[in-house]
CSV table of N, CA and C in Angstrom, one decimal:
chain,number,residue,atom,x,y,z
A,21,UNK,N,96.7,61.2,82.8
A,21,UNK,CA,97.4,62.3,82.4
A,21,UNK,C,97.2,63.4,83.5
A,22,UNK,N,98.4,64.0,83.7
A,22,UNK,CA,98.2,65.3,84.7
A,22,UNK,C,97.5,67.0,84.2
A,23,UNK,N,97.1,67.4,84.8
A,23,UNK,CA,97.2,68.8,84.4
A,23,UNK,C,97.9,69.4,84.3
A,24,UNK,N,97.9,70.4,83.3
A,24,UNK,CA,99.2,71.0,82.9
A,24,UNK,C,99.0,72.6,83.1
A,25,UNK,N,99.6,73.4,83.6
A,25,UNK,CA,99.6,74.8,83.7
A,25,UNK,C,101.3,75.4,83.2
A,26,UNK,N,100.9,76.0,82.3
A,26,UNK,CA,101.7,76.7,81.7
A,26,UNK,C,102.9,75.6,80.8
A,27,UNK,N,102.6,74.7,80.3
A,27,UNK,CA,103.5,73.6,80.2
A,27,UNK,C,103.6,72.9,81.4
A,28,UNK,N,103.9,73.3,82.7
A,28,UNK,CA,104.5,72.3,83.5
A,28,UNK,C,103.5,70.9,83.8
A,29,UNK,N,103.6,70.1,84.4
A,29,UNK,CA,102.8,69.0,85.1
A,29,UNK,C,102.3,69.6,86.4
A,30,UNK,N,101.0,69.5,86.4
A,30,UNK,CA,101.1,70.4,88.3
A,30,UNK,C,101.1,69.1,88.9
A,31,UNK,N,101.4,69.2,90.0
A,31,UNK,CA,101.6,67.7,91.0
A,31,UNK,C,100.4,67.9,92.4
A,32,UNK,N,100.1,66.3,92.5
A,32,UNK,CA,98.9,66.6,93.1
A,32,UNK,C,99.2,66.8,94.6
A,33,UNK,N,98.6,67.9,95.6
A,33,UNK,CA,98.9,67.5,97.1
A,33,UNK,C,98.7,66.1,97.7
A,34,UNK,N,99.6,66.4,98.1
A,34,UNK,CA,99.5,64.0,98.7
A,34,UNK,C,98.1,64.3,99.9
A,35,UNK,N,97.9,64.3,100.6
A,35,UNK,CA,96.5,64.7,101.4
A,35,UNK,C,95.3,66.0,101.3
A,36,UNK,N,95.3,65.5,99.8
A,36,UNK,CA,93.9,66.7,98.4
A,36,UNK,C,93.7,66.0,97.5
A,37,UNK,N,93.1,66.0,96.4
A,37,UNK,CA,92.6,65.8,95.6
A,37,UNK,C,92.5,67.1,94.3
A,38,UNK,N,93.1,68.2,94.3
A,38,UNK,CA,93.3,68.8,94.4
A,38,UNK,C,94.8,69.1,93.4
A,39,UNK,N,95.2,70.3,92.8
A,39,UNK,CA,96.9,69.7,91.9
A,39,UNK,C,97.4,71.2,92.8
A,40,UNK,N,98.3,71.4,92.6
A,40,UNK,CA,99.0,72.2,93.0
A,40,UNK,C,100.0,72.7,91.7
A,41,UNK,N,100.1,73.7,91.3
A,41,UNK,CA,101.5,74.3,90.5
A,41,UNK,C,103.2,73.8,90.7
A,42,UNK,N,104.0,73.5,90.6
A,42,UNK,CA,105.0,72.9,90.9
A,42,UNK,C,105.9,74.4,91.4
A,43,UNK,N,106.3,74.1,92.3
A,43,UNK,CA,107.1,74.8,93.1
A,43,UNK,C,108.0,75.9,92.6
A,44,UNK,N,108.6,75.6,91.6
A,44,UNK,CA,109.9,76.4,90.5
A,44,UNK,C,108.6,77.5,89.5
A,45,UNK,N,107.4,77.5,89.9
A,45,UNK,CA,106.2,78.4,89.2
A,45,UNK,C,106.0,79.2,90.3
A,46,UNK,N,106.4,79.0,91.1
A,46,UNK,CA,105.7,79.8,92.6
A,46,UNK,C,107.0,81.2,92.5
A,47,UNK,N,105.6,82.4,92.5
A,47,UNK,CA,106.8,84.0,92.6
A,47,UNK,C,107.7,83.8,93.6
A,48,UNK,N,108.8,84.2,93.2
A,48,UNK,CA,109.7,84.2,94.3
A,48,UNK,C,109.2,85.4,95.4
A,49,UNK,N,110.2,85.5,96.7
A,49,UNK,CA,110.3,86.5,97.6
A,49,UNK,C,110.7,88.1,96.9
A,50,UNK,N,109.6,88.7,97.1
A,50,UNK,CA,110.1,90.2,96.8
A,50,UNK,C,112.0,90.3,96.7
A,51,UNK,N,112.8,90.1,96.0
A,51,UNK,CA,114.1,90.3,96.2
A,51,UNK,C,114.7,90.3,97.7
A,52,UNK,N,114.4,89.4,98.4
A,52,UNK,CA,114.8,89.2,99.5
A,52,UNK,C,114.6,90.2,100.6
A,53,UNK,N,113.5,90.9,100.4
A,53,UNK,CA,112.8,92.1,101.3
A,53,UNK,C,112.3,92.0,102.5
A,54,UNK,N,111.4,91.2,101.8
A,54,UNK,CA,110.6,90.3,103.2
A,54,UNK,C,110.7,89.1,103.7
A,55,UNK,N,110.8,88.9,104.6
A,55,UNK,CA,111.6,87.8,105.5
A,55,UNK,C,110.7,86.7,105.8
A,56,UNK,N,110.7,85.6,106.0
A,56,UNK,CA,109.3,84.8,106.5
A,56,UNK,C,109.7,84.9,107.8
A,57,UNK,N,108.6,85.0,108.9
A,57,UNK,CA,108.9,85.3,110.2
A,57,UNK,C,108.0,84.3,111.1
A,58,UNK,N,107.6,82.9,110.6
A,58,UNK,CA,107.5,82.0,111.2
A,58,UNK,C,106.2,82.7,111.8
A,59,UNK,N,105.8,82.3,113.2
A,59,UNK,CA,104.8,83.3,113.6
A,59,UNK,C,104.0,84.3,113.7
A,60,UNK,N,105.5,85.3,113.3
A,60,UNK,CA,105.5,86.8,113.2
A,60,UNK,C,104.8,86.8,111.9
A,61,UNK,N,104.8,86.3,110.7
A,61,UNK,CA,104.6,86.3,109.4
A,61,UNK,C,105.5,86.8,108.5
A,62,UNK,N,105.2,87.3,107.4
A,62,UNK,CA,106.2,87.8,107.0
A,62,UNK,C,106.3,89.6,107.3
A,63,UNK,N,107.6,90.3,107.2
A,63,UNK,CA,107.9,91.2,107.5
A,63,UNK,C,108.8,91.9,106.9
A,64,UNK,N,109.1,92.7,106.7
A,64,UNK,CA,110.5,93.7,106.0
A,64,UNK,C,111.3,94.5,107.1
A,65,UNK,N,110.8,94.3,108.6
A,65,UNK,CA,111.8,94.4,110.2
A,65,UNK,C,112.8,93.7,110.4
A,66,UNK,N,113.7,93.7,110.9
A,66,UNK,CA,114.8,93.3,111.2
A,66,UNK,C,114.2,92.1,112.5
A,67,UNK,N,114.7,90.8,112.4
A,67,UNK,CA,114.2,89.6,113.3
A,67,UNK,C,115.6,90.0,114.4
A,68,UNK,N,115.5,89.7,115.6
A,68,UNK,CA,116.6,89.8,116.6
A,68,UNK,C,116.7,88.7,117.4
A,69,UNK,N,117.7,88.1,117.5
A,69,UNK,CA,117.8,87.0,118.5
A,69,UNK,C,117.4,87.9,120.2
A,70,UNK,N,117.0,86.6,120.8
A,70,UNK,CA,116.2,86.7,122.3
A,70,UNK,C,118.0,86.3,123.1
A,71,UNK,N,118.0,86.6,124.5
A,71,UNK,CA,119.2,86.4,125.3
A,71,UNK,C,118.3,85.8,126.6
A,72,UNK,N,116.6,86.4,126.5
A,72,UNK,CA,116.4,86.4,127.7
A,72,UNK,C,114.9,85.0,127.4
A,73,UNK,N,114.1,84.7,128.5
A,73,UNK,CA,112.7,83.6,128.1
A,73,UNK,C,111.9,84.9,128.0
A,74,UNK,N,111.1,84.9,127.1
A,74,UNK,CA,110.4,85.5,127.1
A,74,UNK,C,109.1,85.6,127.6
A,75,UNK,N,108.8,84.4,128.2
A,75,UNK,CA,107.5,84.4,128.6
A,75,UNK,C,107.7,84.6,130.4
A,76,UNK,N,109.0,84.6,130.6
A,76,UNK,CA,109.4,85.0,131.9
A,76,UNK,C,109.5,86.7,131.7
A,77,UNK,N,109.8,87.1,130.8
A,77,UNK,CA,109.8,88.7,130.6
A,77,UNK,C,108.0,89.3,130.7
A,78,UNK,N,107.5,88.5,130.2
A,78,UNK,CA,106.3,88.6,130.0
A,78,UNK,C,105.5,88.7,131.3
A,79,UNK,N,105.5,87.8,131.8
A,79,UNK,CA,105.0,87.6,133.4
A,79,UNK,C,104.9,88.9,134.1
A,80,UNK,N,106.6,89.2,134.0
A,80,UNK,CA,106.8,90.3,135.0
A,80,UNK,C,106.4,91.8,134.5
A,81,UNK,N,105.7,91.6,133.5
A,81,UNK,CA,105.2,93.2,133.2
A,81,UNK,C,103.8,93.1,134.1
A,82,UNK,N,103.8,95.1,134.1
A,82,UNK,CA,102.8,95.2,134.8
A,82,UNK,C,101.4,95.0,133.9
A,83,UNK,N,100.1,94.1,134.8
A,83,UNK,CA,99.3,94.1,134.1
A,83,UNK,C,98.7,95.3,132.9
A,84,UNK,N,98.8,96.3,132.9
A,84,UNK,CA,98.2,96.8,132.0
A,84,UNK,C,99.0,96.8,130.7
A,85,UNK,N,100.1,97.0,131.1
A,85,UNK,CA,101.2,96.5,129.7
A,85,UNK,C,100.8,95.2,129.4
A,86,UNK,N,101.1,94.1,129.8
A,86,UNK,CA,100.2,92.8,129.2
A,86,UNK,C,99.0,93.0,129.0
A,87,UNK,N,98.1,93.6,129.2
A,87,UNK,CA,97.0,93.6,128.0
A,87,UNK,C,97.6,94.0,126.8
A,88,UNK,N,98.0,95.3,126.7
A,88,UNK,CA,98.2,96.3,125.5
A,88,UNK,C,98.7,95.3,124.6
A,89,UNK,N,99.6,94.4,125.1
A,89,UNK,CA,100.7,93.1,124.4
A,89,UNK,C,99.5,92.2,124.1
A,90,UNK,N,98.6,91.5,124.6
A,90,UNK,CA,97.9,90.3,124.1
A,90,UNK,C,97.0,90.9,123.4
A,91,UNK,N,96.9,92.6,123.0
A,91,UNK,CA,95.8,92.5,122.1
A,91,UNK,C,96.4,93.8,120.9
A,92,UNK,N,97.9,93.4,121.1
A,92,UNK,CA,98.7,94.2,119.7
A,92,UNK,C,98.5,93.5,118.4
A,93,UNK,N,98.7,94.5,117.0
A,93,UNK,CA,98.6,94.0,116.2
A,93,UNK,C,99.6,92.6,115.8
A,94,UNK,N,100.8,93.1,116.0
A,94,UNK,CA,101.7,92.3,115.9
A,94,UNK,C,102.9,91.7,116.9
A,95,UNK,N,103.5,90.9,116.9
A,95,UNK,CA,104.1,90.4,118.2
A,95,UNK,C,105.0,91.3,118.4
A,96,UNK,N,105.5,91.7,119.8
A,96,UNK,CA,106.2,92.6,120.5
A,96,UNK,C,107.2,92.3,121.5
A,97,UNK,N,108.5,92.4,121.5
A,97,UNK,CA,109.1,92.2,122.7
A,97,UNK,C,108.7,92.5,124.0
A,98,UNK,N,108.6,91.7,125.3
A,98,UNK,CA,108.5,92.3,126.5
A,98,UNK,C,109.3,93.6,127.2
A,99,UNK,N,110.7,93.2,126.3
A,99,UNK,CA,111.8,94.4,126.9
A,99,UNK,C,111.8,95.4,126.5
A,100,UNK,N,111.4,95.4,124.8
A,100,UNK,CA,111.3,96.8,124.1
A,100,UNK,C,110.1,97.1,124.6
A,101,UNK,N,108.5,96.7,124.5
A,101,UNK,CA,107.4,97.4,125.2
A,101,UNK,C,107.5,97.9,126.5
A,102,UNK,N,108.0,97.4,127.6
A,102,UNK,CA,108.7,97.7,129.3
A,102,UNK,C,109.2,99.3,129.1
A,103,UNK,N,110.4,99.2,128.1
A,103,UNK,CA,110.9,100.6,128.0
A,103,UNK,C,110.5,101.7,127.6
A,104,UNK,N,109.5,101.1,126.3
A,104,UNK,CA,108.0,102.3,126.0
A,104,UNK,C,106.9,102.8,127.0
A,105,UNK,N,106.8,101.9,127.5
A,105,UNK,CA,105.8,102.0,128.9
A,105,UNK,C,106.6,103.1,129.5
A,106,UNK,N,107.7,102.7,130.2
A,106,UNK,CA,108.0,103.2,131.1
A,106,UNK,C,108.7,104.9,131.1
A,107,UNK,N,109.0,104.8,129.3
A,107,UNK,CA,109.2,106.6,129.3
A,107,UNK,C,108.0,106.8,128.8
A,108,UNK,N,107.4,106.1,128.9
A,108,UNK,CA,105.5,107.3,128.3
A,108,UNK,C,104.4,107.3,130.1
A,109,UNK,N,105.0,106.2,130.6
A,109,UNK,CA,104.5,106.9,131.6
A,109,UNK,C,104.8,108.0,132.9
A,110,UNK,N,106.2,108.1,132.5
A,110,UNK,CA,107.4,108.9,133.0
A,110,UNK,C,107.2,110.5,132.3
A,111,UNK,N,107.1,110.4,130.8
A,111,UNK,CA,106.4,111.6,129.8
A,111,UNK,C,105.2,112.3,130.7
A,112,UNK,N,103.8,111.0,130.3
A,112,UNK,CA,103.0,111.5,130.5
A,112,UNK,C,102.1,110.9,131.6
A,113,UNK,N,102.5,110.6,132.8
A,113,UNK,CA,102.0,110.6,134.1
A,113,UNK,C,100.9,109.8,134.2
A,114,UNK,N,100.5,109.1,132.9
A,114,UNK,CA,98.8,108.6,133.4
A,114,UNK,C,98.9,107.0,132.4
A,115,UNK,N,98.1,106.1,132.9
A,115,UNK,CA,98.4,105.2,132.1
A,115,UNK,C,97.4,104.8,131.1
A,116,UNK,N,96.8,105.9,131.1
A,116,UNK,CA,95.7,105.5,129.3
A,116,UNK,C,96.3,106.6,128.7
A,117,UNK,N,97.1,107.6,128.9
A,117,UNK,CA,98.2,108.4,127.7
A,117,UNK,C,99.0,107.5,127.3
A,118,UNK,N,99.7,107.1,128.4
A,118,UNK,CA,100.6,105.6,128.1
A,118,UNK,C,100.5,105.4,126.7
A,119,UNK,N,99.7,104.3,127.0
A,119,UNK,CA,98.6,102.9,126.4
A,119,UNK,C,98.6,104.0,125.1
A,120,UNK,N,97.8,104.9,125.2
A,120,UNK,CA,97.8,105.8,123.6
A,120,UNK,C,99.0,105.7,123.0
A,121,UNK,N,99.7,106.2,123.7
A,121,UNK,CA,101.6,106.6,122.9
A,121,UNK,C,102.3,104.9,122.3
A,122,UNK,N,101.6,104.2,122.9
A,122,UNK,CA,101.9,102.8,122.8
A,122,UNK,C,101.6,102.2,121.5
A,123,UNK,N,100.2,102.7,121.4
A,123,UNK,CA,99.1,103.1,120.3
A,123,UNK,C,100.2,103.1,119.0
A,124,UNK,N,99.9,104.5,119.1
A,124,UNK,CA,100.8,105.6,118.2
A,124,UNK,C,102.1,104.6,117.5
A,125,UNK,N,102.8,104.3,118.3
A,125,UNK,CA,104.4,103.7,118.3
A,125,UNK,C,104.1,102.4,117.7
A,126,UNK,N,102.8,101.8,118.2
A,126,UNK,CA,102.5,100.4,117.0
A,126,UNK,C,102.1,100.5,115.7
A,127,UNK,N,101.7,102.1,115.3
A,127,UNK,CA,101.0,102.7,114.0
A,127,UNK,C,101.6,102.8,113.1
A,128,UNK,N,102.7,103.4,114.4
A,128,UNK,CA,104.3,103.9,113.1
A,128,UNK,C,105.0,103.0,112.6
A,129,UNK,N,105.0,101.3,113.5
A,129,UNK,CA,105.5,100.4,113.0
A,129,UNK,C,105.0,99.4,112.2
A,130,UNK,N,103.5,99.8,112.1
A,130,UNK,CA,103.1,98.4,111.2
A,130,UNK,C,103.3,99.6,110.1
A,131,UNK,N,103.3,100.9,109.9
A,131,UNK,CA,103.5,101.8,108.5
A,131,UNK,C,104.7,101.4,108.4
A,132,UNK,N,106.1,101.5,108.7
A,132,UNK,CA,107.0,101.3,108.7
A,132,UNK,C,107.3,99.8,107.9
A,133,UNK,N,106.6,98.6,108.6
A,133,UNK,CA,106.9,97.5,108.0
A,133,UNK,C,105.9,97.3,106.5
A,134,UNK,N,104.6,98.0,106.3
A,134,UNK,CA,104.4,97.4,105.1
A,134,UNK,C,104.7,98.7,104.1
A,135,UNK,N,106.1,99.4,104.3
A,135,UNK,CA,106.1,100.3,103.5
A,135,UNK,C,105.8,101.6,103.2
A,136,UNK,N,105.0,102.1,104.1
A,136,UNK,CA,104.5,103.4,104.2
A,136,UNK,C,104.8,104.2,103.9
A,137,UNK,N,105.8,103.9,105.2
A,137,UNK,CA,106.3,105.3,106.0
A,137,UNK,C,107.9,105.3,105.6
């Protein structure tokens, strides 16, 4: 006999030992809010198709922009970061203001995506 949660049968994971809830029990998505973002995880941002490789975008930034990117909270375009870079160091002349404003602009976005702001 199976275990039963809530009435249903739960079904067991085929590689566990272990039952699992049956699928049609699992909360749905926030009313279609948050998006699954594969990688990205989930999100309430808008996902945008690529035109360009990205890891060729990547390359060609200047090293200190590729740090700021390999140690962002969350994943970031090469092209949109390039153009942050480059009016913050155009703004503010130095590249650890930069890097700060960069800061700043990733604050407002992870507030942004879980609702904050």
């Amino acid at each position: 006999m199976l275990p039963t949660r809530g009435g249903h049968a739960m079904r067991q994971h085929p590689r566990s030992s272990r039952f699992a809830p049956p699928l049609s029990d699992l909360a749905p998505m926030s009313a279609g809010k948050v998006r699954p973002g594969g990688n990205r995880g989930a999100t309430r941002l808008k996902i945008r198709a690529r035109a360009e490789d990205p890891m060729r975008a990547y390359d060609a930034l200047p090293p200190e922009l590729r740090d700021w990117i390999a140690h962002a909270a969350r994943p970031w375009s090469p092209r949109s970061c390039l153009r942050l870079w480059r009016r913050a160091l155009a703004e503010e002349g130095c590249t650890e203001r930069a890097r700060a404003r960069l800061d700043r602009a990733e604050a407002a976005m992870l507030a942004r995506d879980s609702g904050l702001a």
